mmCIF file of C-alpha atoms and ligand atoms in Angstrom:
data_model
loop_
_atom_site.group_PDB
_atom_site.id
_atom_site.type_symbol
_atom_site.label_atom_id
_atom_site.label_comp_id
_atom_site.label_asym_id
_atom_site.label_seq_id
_atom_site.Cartn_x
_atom_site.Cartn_y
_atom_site.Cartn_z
ATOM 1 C CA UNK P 1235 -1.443 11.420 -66.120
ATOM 2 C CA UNK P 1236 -4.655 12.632 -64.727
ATOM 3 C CA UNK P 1237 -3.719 14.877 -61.831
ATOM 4 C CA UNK P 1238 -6.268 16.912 -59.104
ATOM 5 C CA UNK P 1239 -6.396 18.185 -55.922
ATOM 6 C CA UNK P 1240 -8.288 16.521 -53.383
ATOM 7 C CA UNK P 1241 -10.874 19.140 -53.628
ATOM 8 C CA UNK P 1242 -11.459 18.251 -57.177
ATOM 9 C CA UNK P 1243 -11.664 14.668 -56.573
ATOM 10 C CA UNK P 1244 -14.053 15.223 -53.526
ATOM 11 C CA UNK P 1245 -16.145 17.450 -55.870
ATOM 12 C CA UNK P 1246 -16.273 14.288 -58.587
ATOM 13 C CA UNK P 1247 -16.772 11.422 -56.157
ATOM 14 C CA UNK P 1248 -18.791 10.300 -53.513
ATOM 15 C CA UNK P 1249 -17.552 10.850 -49.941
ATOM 16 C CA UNK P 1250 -17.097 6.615 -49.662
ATOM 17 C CA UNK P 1251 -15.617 6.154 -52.826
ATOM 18 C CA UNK P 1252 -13.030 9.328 -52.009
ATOM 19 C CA UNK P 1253 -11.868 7.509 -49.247
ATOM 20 C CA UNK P 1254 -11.336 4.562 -50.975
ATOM 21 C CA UNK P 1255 -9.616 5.905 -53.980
ATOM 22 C CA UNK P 1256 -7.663 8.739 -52.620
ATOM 23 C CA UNK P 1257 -7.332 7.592 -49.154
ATOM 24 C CA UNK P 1258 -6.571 3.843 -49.474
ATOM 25 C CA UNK P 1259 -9.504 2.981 -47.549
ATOM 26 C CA UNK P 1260 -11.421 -0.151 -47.655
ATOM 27 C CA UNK P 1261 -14.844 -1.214 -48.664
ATOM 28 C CA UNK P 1262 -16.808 -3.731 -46.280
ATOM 29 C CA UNK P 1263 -16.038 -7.143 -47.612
ATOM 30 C CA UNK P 1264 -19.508 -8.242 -48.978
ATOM 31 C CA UNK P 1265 -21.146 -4.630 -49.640
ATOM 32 C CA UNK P 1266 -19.422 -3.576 -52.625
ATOM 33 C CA UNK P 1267 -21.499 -3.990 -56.262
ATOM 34 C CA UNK P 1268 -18.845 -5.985 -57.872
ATOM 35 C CA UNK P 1269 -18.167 -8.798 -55.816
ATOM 36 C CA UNK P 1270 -20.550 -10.903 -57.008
ATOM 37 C CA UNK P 1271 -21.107 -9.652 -60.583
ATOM 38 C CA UNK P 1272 -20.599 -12.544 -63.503
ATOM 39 C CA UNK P 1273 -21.482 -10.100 -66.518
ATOM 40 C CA UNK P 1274 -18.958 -10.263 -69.392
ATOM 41 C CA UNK P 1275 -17.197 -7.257 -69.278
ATOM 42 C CA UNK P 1276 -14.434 -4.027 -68.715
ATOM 43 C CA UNK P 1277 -13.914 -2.413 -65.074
ATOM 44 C CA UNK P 1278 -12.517 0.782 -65.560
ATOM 45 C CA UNK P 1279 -11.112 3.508 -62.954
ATOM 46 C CA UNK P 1280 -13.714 4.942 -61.312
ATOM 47 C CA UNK P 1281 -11.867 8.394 -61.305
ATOM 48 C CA UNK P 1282 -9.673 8.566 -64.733
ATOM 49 C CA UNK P 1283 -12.228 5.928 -66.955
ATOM 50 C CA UNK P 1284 -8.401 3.740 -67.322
ATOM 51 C CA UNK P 1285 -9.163 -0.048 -68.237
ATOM 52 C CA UNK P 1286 -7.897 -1.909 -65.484
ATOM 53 C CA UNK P 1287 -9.599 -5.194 -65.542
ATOM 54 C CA UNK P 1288 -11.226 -7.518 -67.910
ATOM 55 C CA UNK P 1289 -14.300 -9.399 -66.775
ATOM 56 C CA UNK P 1290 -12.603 -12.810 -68.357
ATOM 57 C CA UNK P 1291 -9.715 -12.775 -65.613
ATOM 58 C CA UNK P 1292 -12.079 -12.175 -62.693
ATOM 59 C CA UNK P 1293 -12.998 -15.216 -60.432
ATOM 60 C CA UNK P 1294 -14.496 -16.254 -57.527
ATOM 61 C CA UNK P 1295 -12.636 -15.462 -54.222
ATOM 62 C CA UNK P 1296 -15.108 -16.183 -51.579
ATOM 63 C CA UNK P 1297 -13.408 -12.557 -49.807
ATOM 64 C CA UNK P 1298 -16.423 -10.433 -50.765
ATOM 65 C CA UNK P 1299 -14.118 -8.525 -52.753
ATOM 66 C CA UNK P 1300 -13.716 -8.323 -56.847
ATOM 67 C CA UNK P 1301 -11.125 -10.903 -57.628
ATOM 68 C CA UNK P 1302 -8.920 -10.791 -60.555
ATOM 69 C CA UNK P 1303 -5.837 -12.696 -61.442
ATOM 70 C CA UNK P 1304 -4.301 -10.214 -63.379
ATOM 71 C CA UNK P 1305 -4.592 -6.824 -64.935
ATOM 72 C CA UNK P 1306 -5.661 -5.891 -68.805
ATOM 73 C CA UNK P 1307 -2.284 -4.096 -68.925
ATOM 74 C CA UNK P 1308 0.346 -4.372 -66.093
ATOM 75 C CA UNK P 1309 1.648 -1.015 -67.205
ATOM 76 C CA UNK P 1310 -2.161 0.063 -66.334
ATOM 77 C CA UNK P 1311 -1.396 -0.828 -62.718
ATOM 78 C CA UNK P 1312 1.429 0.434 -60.207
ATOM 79 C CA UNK P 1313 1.979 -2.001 -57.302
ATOM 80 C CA UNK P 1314 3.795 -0.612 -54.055
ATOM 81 C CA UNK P 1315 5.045 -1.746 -51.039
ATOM 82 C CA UNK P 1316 2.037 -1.567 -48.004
ATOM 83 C CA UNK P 1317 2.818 -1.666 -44.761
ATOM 84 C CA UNK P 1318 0.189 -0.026 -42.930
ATOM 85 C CA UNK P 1319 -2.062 -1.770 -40.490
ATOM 86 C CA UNK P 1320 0.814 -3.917 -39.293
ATOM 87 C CA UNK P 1321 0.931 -6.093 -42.318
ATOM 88 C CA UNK P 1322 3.058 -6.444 -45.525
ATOM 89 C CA UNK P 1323 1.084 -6.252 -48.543
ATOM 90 C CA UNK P 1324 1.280 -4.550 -51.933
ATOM 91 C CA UNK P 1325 -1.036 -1.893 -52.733
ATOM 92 C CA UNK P 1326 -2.473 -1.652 -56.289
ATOM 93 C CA UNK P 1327 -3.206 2.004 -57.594
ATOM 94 C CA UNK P 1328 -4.103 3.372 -61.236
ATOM 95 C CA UNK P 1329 -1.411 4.123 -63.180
ATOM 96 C CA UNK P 1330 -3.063 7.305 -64.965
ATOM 97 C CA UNK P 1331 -4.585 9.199 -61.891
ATOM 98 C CA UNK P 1332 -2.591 7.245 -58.874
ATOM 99 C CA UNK P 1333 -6.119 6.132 -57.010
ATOM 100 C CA UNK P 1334 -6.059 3.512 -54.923
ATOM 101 C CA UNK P 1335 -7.565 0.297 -56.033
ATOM 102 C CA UNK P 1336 -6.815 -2.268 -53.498
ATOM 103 C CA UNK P 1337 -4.119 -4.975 -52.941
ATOM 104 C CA UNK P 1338 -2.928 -8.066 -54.582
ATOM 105 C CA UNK P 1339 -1.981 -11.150 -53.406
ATOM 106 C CA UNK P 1340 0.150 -14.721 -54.177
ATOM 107 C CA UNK P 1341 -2.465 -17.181 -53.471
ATOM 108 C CA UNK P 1342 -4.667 -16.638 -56.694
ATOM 109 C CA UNK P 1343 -5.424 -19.585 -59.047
ATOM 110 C CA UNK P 1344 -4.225 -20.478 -62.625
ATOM 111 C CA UNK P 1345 -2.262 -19.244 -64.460
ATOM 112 C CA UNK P 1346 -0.778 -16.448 -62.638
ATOM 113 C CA UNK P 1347 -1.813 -17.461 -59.291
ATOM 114 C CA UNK P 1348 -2.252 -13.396 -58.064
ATOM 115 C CA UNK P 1349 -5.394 -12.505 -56.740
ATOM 116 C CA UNK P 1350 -5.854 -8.732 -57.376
ATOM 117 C CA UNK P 1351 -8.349 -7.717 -54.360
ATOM 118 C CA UNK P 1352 -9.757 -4.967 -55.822
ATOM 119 C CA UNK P 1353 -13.041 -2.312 -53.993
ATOM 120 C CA UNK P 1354 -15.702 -2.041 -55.777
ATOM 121 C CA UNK P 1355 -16.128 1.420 -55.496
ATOM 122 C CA UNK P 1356 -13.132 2.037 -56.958
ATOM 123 C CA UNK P 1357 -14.129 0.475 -60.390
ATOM 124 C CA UNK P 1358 -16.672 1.453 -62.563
ATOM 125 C CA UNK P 1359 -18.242 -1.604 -64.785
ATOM 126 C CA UNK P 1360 -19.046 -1.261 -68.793
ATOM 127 C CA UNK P 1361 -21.169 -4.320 -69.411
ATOM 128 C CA UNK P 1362 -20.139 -5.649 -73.373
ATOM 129 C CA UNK P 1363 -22.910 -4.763 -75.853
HETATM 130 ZN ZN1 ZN Z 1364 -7.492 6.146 -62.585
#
């Protein structure tokens, strides 16, 4: 378990992706660097380097989000109960240093049919050589 204060992680990430990651904030749908991306690849924590998504599960949402349909590991993800905003939803965080990652969702497409809807700027990508 990779554990900081929030002076630590503001020291190691941008102000935008703090918010994201250790706030649960989220990313304008349609601005993030991901969203679009098609490259064969790993997306990794942005904070804590974990492998959270291969680029083989990831598909096209149309949300302006990264979509997945499921994780490289589930035991790489913790999903939780959200009810902030007014909604129900389950939050997605990383397992190893607890940032938030986004939400997933029960109208994703073969064969799990989740749709993790993930920020960008909570993922970093590492293209395969
Ligand atoms: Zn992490």
């Amino acid at each position: 378990m990779v554990i900081k204060t929030a002076a630590e992680w503001r020291k190691q990430l941008s102000s935008g992706v703090f918010d994201i990651t250790r706030n649960a904030d989220t990313e304008i749908a349609f601005s993030g660097k991901y969203w679009n991306q098609h490259d064969k690849g790993i997306y990794r924590c942005i904070c804590c380097d974990n492998a959270l998504f291969d680029s083989v599960t990831k598909f096209d949402s149309g949300t302006g989000w990264p979509s997945f349909w499921a994780p490289i590991a589930a035991e790489n993800v913790r999903e939780i109960r959200d009810t902030t905003y007014g909604m129900v939803r389950t939050a997605v965080s990383c397992t190893e240093c607890d940032a938030h990652l986004g939400h997933v969702f029960d109208d994703g497409p073969e064969p799990t049919h989740l749709r993790y809807c993930m920020n960008s700027a909570s993922l970093r990508f590492m293209k395969h050589t």
